Short mmCIF file of N, CA and C in Angstrom, two decimals:
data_model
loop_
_atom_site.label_atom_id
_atom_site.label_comp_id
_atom_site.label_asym_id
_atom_site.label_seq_id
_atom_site.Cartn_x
_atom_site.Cartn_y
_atom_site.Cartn_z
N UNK O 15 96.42 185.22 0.48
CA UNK O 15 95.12 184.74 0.08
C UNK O 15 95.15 183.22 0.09
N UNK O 16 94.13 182.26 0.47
CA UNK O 16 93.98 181.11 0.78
C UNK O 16 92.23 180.34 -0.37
N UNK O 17 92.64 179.87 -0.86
CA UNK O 17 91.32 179.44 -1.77
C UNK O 17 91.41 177.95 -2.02
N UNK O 18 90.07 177.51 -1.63
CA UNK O 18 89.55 176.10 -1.76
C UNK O 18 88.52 176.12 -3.60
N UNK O 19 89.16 175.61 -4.24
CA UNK O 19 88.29 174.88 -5.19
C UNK O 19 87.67 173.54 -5.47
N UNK O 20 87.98 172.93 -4.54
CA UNK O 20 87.41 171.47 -4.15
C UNK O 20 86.18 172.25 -3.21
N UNK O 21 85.04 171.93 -3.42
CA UNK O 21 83.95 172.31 -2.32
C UNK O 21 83.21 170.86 -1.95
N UNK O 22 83.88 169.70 -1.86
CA UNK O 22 83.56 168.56 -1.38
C UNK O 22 83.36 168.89 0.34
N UNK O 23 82.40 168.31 0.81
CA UNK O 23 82.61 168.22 2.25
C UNK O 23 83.73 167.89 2.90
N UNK O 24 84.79 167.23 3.01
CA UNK O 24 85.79 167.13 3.69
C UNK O 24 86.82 168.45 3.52
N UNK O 25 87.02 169.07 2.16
CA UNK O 25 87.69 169.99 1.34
C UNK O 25 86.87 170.91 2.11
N UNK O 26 85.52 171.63 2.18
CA UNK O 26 85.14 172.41 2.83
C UNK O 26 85.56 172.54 4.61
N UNK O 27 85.32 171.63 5.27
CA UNK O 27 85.69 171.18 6.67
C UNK O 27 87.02 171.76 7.03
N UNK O 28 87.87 171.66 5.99
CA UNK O 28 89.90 171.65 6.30
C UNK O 28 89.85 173.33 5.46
N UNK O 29 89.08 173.50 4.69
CA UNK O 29 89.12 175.10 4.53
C UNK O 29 88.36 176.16 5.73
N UNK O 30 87.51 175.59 6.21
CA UNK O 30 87.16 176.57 7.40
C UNK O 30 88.06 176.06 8.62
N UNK O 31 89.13 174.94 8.86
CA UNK O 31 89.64 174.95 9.83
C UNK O 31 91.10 176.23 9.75
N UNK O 32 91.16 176.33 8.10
CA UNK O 32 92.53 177.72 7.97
C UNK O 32 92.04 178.44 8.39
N UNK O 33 90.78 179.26 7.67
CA UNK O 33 90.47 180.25 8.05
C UNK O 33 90.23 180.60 9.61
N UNK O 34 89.73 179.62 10.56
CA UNK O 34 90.17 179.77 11.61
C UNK O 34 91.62 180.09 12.39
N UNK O 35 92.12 178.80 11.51
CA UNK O 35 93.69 179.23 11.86
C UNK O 35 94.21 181.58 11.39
N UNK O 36 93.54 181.53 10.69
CA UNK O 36 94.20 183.01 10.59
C UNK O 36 92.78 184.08 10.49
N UNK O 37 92.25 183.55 11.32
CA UNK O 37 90.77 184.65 11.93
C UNK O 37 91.46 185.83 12.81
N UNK O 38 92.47 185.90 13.31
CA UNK O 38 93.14 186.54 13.56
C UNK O 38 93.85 187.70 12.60
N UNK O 39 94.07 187.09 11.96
CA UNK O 39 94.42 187.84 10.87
C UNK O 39 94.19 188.50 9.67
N UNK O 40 92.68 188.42 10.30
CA UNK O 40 90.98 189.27 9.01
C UNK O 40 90.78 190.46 9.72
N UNK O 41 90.42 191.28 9.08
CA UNK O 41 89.73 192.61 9.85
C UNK O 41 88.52 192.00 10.23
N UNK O 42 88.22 192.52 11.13
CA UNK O 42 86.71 192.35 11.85
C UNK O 42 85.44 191.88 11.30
N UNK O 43 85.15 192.40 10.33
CA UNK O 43 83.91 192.37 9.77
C UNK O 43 84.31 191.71 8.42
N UNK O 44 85.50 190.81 8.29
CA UNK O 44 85.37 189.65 6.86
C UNK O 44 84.50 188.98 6.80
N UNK O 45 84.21 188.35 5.69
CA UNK O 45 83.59 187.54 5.19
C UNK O 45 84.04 186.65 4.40
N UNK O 46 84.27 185.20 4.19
CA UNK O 46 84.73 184.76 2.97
C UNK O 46 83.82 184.73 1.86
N UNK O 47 85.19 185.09 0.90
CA UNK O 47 84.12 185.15 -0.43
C UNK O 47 84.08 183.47 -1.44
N UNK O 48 83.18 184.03 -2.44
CA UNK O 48 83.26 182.48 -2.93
C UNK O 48 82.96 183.57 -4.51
N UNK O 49 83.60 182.80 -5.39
CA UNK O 49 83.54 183.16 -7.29
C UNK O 49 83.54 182.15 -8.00
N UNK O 50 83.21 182.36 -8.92
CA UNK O 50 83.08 181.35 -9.98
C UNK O 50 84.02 181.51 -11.27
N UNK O 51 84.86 180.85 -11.65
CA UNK O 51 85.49 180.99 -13.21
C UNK O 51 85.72 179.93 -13.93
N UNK O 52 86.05 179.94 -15.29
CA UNK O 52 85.91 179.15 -16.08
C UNK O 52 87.08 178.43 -16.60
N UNK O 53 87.60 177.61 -16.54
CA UNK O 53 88.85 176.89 -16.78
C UNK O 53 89.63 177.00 -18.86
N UNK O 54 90.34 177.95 -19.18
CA UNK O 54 89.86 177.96 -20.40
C UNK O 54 90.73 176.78 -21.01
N UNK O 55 91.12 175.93 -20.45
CA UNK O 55 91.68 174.38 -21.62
C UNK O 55 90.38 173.65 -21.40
N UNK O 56 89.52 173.89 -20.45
CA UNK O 56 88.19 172.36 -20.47
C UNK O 56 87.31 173.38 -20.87
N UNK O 57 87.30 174.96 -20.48
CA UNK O 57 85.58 175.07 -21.08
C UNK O 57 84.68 175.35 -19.76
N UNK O 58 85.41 174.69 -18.48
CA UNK O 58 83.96 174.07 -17.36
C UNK O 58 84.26 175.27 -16.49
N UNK O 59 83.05 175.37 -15.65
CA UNK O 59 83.24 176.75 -14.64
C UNK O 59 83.35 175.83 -13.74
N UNK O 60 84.15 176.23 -13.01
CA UNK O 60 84.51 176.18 -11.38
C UNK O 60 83.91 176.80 -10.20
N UNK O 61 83.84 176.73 -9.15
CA UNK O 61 83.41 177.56 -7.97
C UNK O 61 84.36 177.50 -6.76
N UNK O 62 84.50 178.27 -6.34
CA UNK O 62 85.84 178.41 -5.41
C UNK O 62 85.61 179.72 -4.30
N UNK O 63 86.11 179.25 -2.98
CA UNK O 63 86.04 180.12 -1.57
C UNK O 63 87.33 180.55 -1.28
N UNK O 64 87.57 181.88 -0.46
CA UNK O 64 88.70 182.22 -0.67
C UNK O 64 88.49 183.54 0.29
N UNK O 65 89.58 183.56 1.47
CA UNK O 65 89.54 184.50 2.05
C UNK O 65 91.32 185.33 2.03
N UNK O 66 91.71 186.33 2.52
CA UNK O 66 92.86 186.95 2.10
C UNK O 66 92.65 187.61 3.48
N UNK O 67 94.27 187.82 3.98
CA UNK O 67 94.36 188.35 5.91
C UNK O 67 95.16 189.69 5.06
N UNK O 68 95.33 190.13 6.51
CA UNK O 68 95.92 191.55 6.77
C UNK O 68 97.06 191.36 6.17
N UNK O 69 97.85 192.64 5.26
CA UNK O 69 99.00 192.67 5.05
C UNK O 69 99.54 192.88 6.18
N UNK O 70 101.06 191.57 6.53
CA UNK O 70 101.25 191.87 7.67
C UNK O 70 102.84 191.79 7.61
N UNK O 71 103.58 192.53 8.35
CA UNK O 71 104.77 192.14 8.42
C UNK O 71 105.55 190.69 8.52
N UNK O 72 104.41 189.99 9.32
CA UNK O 72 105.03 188.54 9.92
C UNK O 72 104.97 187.93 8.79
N UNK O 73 103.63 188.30 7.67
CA UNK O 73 103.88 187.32 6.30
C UNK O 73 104.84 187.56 5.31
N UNK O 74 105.30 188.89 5.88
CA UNK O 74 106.28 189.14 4.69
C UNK O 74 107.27 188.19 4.10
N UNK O 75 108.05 187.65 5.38
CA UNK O 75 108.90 187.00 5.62
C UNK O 75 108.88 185.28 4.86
N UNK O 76 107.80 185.18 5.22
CA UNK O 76 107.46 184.06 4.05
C UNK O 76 106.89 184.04 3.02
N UNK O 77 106.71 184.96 2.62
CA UNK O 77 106.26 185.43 0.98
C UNK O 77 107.84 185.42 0.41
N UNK O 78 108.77 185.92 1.42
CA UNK O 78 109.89 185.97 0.86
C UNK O 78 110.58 184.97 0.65
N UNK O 79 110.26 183.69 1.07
CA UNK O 79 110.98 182.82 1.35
C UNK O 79 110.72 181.75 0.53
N UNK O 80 109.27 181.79 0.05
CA UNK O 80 108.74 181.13 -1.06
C UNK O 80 108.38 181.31 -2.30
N UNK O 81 108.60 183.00 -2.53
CA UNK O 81 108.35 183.32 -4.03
C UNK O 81 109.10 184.33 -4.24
N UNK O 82 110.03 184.35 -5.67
CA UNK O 82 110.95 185.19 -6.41
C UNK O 82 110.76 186.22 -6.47
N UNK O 83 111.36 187.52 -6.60
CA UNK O 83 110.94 188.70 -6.80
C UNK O 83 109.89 188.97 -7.60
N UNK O 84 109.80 187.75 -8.90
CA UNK O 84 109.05 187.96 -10.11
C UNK O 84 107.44 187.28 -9.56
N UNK O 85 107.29 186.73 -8.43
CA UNK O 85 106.08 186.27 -7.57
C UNK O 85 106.00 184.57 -7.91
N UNK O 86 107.37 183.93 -8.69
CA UNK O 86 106.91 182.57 -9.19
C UNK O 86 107.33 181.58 -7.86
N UNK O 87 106.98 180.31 -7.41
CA UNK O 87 107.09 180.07 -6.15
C UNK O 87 108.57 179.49 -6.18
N UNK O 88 109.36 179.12 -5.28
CA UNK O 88 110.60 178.77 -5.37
C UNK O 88 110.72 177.95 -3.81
N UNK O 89 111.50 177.23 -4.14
CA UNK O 89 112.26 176.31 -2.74
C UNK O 89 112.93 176.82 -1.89
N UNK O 90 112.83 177.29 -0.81
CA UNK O 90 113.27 177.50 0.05
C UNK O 90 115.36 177.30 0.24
N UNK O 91 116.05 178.04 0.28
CA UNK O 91 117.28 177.15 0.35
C UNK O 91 117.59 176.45 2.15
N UNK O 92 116.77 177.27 3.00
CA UNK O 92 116.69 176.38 4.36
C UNK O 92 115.29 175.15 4.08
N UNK O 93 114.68 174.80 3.01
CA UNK O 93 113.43 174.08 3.40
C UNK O 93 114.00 173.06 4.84
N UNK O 94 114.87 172.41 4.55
CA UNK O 94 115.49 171.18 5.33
C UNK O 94 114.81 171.55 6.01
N UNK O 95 115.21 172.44 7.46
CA UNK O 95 115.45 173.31 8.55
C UNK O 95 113.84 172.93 8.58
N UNK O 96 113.24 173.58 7.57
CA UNK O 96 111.79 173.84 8.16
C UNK O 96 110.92 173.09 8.24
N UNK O 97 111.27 171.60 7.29
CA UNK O 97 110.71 170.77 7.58
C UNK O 97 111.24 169.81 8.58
N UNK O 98 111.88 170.00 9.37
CA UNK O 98 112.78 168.90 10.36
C UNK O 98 112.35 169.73 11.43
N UNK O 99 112.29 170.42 11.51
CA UNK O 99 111.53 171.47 12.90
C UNK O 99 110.33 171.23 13.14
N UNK O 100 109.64 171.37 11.61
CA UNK O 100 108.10 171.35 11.72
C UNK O 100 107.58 170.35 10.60
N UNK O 101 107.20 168.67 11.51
CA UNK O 101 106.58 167.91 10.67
C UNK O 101 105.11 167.97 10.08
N UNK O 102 105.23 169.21 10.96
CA UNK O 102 103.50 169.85 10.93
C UNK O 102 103.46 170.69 9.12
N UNK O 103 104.94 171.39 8.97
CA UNK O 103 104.30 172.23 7.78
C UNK O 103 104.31 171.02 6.39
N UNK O 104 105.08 169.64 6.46
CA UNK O 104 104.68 168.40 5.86
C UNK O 104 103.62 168.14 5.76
N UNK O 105 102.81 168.01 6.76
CA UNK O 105 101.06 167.64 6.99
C UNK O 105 100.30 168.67 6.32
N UNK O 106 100.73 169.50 6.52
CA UNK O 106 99.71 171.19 5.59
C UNK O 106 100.17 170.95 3.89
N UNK O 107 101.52 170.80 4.01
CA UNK O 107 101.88 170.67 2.42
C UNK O 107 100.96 169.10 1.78
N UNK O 108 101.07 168.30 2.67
CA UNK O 108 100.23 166.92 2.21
C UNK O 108 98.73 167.58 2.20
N UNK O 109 98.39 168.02 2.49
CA UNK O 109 96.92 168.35 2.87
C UNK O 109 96.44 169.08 1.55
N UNK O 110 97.54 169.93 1.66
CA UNK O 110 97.03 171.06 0.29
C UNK O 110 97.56 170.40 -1.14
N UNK O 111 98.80 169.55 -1.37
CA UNK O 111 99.05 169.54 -2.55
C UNK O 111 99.74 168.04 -2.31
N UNK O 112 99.15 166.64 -2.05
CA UNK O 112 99.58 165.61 -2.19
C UNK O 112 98.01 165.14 -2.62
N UNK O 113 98.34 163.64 -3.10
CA UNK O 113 97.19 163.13 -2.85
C UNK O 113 97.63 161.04 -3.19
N UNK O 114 96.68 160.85 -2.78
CA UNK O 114 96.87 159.20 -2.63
C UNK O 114 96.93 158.94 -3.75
N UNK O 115 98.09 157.59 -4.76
CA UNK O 115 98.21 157.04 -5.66
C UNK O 115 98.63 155.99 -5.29
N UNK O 116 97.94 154.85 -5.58
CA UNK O 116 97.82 153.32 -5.16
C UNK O 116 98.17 153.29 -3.91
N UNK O 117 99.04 152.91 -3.05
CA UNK O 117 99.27 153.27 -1.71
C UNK O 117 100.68 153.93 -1.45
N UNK O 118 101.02 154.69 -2.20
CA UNK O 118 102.01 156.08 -2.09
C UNK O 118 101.37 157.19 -1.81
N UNK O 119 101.94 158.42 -2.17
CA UNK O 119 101.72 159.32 -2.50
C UNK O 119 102.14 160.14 -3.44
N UNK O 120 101.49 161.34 -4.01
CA UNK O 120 102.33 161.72 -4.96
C UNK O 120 102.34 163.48 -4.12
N UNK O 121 102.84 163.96 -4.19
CA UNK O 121 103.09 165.59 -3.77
C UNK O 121 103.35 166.50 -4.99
N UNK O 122 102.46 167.06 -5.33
CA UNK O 122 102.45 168.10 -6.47
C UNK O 122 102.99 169.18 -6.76
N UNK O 123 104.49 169.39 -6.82
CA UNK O 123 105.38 170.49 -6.66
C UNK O 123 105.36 170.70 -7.91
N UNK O 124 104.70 170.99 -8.96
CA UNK O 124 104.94 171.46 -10.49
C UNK O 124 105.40 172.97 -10.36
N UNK O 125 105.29 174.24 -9.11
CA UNK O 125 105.43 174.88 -9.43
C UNK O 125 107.02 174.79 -9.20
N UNK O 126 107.93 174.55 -8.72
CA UNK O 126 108.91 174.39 -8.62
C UNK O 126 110.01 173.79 -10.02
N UNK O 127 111.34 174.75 -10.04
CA UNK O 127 112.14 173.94 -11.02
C UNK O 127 112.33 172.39 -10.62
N UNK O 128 112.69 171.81 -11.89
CA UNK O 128 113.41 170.89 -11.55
C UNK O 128 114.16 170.36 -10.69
N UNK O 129 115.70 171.33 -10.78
CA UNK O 129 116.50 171.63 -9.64
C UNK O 129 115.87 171.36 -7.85
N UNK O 130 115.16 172.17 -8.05
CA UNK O 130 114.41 172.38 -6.84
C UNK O 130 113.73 171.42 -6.20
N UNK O 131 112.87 171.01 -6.85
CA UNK O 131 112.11 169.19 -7.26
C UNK O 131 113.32 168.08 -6.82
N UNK O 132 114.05 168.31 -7.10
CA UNK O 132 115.45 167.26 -6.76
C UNK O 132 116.00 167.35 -5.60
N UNK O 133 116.35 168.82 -4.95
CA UNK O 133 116.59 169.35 -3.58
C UNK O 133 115.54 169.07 -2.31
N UNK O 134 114.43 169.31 -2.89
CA UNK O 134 113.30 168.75 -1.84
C UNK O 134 113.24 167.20 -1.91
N UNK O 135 113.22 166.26 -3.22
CA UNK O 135 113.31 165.15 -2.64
C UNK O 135 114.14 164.36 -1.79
N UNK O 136 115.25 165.42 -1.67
CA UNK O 136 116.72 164.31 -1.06
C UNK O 136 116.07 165.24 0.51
N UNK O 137 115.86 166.56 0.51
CA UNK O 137 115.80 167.04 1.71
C UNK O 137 114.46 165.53 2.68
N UNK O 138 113.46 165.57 1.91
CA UNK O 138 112.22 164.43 2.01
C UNK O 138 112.70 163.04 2.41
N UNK O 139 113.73 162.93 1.59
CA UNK O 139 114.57 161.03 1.71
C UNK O 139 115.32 161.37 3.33
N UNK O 140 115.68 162.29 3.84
CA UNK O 140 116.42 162.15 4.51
C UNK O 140 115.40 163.20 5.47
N UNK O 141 114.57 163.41 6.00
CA UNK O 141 113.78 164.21 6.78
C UNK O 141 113.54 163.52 8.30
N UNK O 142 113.33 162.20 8.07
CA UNK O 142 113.14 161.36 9.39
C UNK O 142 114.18 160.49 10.03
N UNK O 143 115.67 161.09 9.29
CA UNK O 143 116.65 159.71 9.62
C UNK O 143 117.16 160.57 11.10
N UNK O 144 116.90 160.14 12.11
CA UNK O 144 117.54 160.57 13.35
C UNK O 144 119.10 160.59 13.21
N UNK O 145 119.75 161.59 13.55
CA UNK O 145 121.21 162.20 13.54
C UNK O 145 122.03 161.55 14.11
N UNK O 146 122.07 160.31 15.12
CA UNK O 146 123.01 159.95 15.31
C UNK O 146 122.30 158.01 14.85
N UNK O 147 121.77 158.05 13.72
CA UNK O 147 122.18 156.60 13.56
C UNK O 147 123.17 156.22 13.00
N UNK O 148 122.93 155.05 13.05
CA UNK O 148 124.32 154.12 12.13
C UNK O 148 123.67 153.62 11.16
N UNK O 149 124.51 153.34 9.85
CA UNK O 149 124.78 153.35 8.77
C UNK O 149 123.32 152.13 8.36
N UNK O 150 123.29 151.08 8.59
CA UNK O 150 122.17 150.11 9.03
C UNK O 150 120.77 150.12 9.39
N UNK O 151 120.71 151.61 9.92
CA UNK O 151 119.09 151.73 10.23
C UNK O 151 118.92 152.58 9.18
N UNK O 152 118.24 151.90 7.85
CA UNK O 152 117.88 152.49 6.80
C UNK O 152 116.35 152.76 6.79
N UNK O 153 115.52 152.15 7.71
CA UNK O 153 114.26 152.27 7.39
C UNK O 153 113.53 153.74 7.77
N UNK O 154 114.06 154.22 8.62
CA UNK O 154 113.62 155.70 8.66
C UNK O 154 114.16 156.79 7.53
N UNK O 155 114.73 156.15 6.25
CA UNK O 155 114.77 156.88 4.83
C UNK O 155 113.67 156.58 4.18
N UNK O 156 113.15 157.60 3.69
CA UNK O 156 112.25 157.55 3.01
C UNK O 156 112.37 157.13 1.21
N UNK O 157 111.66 156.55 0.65
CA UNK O 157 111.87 156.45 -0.76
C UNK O 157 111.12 157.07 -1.29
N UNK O 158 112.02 157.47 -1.97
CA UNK O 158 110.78 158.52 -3.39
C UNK O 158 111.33 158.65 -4.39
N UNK O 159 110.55 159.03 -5.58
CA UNK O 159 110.66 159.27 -6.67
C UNK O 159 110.49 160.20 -7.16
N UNK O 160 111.25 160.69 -8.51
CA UNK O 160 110.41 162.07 -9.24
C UNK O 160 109.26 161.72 -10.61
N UNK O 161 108.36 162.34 -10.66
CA UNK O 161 107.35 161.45 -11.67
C UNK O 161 107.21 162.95 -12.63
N UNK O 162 107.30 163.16 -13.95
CA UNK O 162 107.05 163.54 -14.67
C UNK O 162 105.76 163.70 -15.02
N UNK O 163 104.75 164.99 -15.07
CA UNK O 163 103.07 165.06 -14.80
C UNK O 163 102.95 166.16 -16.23
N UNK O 164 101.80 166.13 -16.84
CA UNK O 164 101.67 167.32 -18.05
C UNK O 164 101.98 168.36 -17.38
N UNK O 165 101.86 168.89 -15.74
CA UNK O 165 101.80 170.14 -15.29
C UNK O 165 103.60 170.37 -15.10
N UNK O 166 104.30 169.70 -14.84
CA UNK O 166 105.59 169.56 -14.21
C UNK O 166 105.96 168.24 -13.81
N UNK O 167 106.77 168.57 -12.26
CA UNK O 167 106.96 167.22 -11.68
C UNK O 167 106.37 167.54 -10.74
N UNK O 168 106.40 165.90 -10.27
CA UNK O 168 106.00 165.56 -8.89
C UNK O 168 106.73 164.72 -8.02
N UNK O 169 106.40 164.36 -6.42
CA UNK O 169 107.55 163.19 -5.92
C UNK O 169 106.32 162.71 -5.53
N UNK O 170 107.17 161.09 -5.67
CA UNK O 170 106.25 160.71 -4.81
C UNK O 170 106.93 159.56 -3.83
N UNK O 171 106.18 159.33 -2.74
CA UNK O 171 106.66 158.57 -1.68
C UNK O 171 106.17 156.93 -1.96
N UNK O 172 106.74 156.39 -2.03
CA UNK O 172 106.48 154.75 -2.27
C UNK O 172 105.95 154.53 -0.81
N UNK O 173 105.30 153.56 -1.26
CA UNK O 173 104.33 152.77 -0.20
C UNK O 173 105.13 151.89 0.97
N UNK O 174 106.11 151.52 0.61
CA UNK O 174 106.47 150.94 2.08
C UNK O 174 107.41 151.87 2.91
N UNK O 175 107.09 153.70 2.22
CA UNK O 175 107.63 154.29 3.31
C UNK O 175 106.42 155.52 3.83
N UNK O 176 105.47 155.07 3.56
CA UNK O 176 104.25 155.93 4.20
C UNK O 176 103.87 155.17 5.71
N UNK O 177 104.29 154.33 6.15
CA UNK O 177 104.06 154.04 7.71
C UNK O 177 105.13 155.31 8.44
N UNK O 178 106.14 155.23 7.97
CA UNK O 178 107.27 156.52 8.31
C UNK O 178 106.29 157.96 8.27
N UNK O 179 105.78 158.14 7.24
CA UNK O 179 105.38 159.46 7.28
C UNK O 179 103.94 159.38 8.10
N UNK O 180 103.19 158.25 8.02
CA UNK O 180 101.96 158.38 8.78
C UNK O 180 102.50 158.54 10.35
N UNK O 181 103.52 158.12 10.76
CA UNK O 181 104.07 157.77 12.46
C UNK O 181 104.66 159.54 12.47
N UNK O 182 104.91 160.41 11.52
CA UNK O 182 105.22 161.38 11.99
C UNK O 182 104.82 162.29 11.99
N UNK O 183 103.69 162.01 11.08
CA UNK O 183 102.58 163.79 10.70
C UNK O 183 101.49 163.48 10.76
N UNK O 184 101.03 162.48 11.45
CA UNK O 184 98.85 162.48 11.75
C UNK O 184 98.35 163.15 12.57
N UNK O 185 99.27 163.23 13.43
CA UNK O 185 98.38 163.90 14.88
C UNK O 185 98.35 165.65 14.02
N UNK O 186 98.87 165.62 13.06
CA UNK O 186 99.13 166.73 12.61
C UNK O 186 97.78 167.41 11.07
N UNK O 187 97.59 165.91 10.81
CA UNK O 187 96.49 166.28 9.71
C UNK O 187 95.07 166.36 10.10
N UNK O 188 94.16 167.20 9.57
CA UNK O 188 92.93 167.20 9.61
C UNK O 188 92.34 166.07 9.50
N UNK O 189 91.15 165.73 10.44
CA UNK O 189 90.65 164.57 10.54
C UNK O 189 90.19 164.11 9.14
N UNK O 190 89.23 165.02 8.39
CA UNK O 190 88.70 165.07 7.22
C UNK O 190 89.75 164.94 6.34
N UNK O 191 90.96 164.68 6.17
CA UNK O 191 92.06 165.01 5.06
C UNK O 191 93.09 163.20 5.39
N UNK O 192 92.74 163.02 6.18
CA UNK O 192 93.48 161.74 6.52
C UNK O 192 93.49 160.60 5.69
N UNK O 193 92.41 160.59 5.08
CA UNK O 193 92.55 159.63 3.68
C UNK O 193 93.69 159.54 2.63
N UNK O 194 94.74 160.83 2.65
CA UNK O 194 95.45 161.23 1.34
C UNK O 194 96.89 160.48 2.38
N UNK O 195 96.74 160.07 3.24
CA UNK O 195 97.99 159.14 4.55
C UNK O 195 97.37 157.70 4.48
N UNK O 196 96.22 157.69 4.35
CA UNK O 196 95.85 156.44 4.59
C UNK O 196 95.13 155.62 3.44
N UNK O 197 95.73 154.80 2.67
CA UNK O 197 95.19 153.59 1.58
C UNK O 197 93.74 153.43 1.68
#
């Protein structure tokens, strides 16, 4: 299942571009739905769209890979792998759960342990350093931090290493979503 609660125009735009992405993977005659609920620490109702694909074998595999038997989400122990393959699933993770803070970013992994939070940032610091440099070409490391949030943690990428991440995942973000890369 896939759900937008931001119904801002740009937030709308990058939610009908998923659902395209996995129109394939609706029975025929879907529809997305949209509900309303009420947040119970503020009180305020929300409104939110949300479509859900075929149980499918191919998702199994990453249901498995991202959430515990008990359904809570967890880190990957290949993430590396998957983000060094695919700077693209970086751009989807920025898309869905980063957002611009002064000219960093912050990436919202609260659901994740600690532990885990720590494993992805070093996997993150070291995501763009090409394999055979030397010791000297430090600028393709990324810097980041872990930031302590009421929800959990978060990382975030300092600002003089978002030219690194903008040079490797734009062609990759939604036009409408490009603001959360760009100051």
């Amino acid at each position: 299942m896939y759900g937008q609660s931001s119904l801002r125009e740009n937030h709308l735009n990058y939610f009908n571009h998923i659902f395209e992405l996995f129109k394939l993977f609706n029975s025929k005659d879907y529809k997305v739905k949209s509900r309303s609920f009420t947040d119970k620490r503020s009180n305020k109702t929300y409104s939110s769209i949300l479509f859900a694909t075929l149980t499918l074998p191919c998702f199994t595999y990453y249901r498995e890979l991202f959430y515990n038997l008990e359904g809570h989400k967890i880190r990957p122990n290949n993430i590396n792998q998957l983000l060094v393959t695919a700077p693209r699933g970086l751009a989807y993770g920025i898309m869905v759960d980063g957002s611009i803070q002064n000219k960093g970013l912050h990436l919202n992994v609260d659901g994740f342990t600690l532990d885990e939070v720590v494993k992805l940032k070093s996997t993150l610091e070291n995501l763009f350093v090409p394999i055979n440099c030397s010791n000297d070409k430090v600028d393709a490391i990324l810097k980041c931090s872990i930031h302590n949030h009421k929800k959990g943690h978060r990382i975030y990428i300092w600002e003089e290493s978002m030219i690194i991440v903008r040079n490797h995942i734009h062609q990759y973000m939604h036009k409408d979503l490009l603001y959360k890369i760009n100051p």
